[in-house]
Coordinates of C-alpha atoms in Angstrom, one line a residue:
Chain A
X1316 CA -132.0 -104.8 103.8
X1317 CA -128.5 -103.0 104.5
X1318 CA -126.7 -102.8 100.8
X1319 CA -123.3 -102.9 101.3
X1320 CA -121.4 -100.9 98.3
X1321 CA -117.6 -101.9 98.0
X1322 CA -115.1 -100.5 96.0
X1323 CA -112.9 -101.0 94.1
X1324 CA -113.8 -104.4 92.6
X1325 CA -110.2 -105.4 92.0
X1326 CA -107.2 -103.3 91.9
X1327 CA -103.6 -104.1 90.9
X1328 CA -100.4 -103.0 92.8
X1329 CA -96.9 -104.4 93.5
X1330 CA -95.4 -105.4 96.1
X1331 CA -94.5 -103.0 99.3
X1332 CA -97.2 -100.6 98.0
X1333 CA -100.0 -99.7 100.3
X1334 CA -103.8 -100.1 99.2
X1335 CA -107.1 -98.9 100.4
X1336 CA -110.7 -100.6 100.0
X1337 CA -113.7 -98.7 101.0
X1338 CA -117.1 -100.2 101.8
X1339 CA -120.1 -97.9 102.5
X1340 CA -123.5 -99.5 104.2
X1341 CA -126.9 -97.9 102.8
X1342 CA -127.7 -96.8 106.7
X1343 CA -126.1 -96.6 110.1
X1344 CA -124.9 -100.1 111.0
X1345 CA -122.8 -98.7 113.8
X1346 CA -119.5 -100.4 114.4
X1347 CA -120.7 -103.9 113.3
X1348 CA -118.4 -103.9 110.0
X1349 CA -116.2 -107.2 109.4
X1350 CA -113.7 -107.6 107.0
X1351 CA -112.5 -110.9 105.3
X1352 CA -109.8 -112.0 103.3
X1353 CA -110.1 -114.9 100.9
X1354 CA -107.4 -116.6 99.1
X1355 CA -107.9 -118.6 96.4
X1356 CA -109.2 -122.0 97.2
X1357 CA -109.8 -121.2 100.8
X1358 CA -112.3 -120.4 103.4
X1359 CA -112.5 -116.6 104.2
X1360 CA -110.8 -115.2 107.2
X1361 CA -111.7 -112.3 109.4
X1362 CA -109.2 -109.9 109.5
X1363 CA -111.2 -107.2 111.0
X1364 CA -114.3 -106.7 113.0
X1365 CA -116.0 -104.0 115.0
X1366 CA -114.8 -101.9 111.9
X1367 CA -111.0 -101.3 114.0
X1368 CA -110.6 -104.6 115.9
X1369 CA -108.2 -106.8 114.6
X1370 CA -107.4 -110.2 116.1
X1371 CA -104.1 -110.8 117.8
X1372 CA -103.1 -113.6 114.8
X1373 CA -103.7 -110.9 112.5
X1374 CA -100.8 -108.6 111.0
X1375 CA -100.9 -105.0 112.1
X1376 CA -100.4 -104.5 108.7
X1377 CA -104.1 -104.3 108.0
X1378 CA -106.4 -101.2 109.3
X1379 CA -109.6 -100.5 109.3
X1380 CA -111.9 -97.2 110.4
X1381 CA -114.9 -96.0 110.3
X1382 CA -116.6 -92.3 109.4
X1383 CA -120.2 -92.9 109.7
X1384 CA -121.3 -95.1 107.3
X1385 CA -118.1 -95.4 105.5
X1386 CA -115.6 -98.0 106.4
X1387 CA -112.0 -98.3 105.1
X1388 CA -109.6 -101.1 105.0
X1389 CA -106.3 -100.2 104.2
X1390 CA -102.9 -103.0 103.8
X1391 CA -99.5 -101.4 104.1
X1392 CA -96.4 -103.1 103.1
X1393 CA -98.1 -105.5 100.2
X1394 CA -97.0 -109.1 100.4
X1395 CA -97.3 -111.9 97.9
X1396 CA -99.6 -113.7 100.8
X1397 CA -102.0 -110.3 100.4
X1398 CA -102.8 -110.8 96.7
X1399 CA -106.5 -112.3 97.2
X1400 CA -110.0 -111.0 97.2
X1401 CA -111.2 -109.2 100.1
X1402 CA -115.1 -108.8 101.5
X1403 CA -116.9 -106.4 104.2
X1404 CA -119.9 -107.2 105.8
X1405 CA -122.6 -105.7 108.3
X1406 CA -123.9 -107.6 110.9
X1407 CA -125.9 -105.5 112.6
X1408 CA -129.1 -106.4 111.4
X1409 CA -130.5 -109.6 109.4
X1410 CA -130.1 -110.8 106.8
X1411 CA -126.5 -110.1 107.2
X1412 CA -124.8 -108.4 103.8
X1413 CA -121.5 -108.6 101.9
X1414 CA -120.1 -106.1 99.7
X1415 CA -119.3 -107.2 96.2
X1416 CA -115.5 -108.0 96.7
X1417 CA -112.5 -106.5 96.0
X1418 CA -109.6 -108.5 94.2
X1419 CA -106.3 -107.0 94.7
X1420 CA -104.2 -108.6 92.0
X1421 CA -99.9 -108.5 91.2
X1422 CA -99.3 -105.6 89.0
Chain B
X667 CA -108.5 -122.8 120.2
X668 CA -111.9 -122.2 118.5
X669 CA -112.2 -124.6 115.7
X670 CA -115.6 -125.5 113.7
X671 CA -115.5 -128.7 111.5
X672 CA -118.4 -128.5 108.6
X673 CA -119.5 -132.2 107.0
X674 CA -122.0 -133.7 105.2
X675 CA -121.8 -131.8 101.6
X676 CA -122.1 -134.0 98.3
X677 CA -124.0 -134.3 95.3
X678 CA -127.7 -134.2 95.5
X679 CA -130.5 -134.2 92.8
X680 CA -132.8 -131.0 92.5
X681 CA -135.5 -131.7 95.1
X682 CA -133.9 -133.3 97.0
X683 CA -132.6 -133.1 100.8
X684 CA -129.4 -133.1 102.9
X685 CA -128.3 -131.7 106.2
X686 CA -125.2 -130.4 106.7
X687 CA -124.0 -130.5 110.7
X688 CA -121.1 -128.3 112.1
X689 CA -118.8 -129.5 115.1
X690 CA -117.2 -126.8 117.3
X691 CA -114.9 -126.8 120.3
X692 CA -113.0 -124.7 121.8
X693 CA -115.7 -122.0 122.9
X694 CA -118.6 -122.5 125.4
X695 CA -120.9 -123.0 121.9
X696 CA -124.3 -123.1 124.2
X697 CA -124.0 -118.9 124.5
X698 CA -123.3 -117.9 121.2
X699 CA -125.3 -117.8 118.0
X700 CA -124.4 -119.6 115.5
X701 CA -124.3 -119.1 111.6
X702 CA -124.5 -120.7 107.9
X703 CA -122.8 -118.4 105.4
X704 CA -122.7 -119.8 101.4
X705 CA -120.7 -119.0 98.8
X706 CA -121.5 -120.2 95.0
X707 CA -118.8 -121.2 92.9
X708 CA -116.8 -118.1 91.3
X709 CA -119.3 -115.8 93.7
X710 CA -119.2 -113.8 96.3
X711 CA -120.7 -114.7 100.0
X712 CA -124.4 -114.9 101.1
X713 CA -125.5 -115.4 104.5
X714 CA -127.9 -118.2 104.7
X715 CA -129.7 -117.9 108.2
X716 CA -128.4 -117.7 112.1
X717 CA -129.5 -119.4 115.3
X718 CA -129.1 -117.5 118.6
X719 CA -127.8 -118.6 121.5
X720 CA -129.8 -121.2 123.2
X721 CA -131.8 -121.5 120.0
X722 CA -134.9 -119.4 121.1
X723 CA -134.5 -117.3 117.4
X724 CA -133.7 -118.2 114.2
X725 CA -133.4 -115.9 111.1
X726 CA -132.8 -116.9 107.3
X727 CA -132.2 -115.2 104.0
X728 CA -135.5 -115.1 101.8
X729 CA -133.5 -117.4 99.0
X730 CA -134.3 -120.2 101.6
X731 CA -136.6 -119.0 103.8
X732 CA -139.1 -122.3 103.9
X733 CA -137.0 -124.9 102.3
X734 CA -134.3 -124.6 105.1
X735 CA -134.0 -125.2 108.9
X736 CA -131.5 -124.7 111.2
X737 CA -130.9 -126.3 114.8
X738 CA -128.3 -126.7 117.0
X739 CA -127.7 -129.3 119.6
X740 CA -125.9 -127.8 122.6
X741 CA -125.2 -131.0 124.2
X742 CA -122.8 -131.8 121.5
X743 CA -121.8 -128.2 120.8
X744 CA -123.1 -128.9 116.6
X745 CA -125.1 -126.6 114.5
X746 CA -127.2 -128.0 111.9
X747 CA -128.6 -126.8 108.5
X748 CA -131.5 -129.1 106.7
X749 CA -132.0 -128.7 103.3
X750 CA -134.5 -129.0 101.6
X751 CA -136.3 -128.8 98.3
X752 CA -132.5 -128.1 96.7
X753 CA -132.4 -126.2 93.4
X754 CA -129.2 -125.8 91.2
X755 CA -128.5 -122.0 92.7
X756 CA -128.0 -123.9 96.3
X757 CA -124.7 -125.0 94.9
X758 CA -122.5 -123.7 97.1
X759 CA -119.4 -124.5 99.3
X760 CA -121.4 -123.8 103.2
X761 CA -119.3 -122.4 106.1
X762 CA -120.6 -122.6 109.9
X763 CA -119.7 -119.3 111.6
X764 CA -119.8 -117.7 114.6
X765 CA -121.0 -113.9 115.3
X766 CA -120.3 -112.0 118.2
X767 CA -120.9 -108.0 119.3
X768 CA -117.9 -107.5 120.6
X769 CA -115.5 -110.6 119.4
X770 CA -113.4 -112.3 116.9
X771 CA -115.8 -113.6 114.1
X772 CA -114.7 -117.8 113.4
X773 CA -115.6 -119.3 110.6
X774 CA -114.7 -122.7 109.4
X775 CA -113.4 -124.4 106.1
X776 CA -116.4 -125.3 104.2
X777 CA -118.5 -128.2 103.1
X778 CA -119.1 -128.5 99.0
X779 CA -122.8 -128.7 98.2
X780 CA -123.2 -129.4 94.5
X781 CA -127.4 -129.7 93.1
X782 CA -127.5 -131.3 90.1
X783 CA -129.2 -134.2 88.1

């Protein structure tokens, strides 16, 4: 199985700061990285797939890149609505892993 | 405008079955593979198993490998997940998802599944 290792687990910053999450997969998954955010009480949502693609619903605000097995997600501009926990995942090859979440809290 | 409406959660004794169904529209469902992702309360997410397109292939996670099944009925563009032999670590809120190469990945609100006695 792919292991995906995530980091930080949780992180506090204020508001209008900028924050990166990293995820690194344990071999080549190619460009078949999502990432979700999930706020409490709620179903995840894909902000990011293909490790750079971002859905036109989704804020520019949120980035994401790959260099080789390491993928980044970064938020510019922090907003209340950001503060929630946010996941990668490969789905390249079954079963389909998550990294271990990242919870960016209010400082 | 994809959507994907997950039902038939609940309580359920340890050992017992349920099946939870999925209803999508919005999206020609018959060419795309479908998915069951879990998450256990105050836990991360686990993917739980995925149908392909058609239903030809399915795959699942070894923590349910044999106790689970998934289908999918095209004709009414639903995706199905029977459970059964439930144990306590099943508890889980289950989302229906769908995977792509090259595409937006959906996923939709959940459906509580709580094992207990």
């Amino acid at each position: 199985d792919i292991q995906m290792t995530q980091s930080p687990s949780s992180l506090s910053a204020s508001v209008g700061d900028t924050v990166t999450i990293t995820c690194r997969a344990s071999q080549g998954i190619d460009n078949y990285l999502a990432w979700f955010q999930q706020r409490p009480g709620k179903a995840p949502k894909c902000l990011i797939y293909g490790a750079s693609s971002l859905d036109s619903a989704v804020p520019p605000k949120f980035s994401g890149i790959r260099s080789g097995t390491d993928f980044t997600l970064t938020i510019t501009g922090l907003q209340p609505e950001d503060f929630a926990t946010y996941y990668c995942q490969q789905y390249t090859n079954y079963p389909f892993t998550f990294g271990g979440g990242t919870k960016v809290e209010i400082k | 405008e994809v959507e994907m409406l997950e039902s038939g959660g609940g309580l359920v004794q340890p050992g017992g079955s349920l099946r939870l169904s999925c209803a999508a529209s919005g999206f020609p469902f018959r060419i795309y593979a479908m998915t069951w992702v879990r998450q256990a309360p105050g836990k991360g997410l686990e993917w739980v198993s995925t149908i392909s397109g058609g239903g030809d292939s399915t795959y699942y996670a070894d923590s349910v490998r044999g106790r689970f099944t998934i289908s999918r009925d095209d004709s009414k563009n639903s995706l199905y997940l029977l459970m059964s032999s439930l144990r306590a670590e099943d508890t889980a809120v289950y989302y229906c998802a769908r995977y792509s190469p090259s595409d937006y990945i959906y996923w939709g609100v959940g459906t509580l599944v709580t094992v207990s006695s």
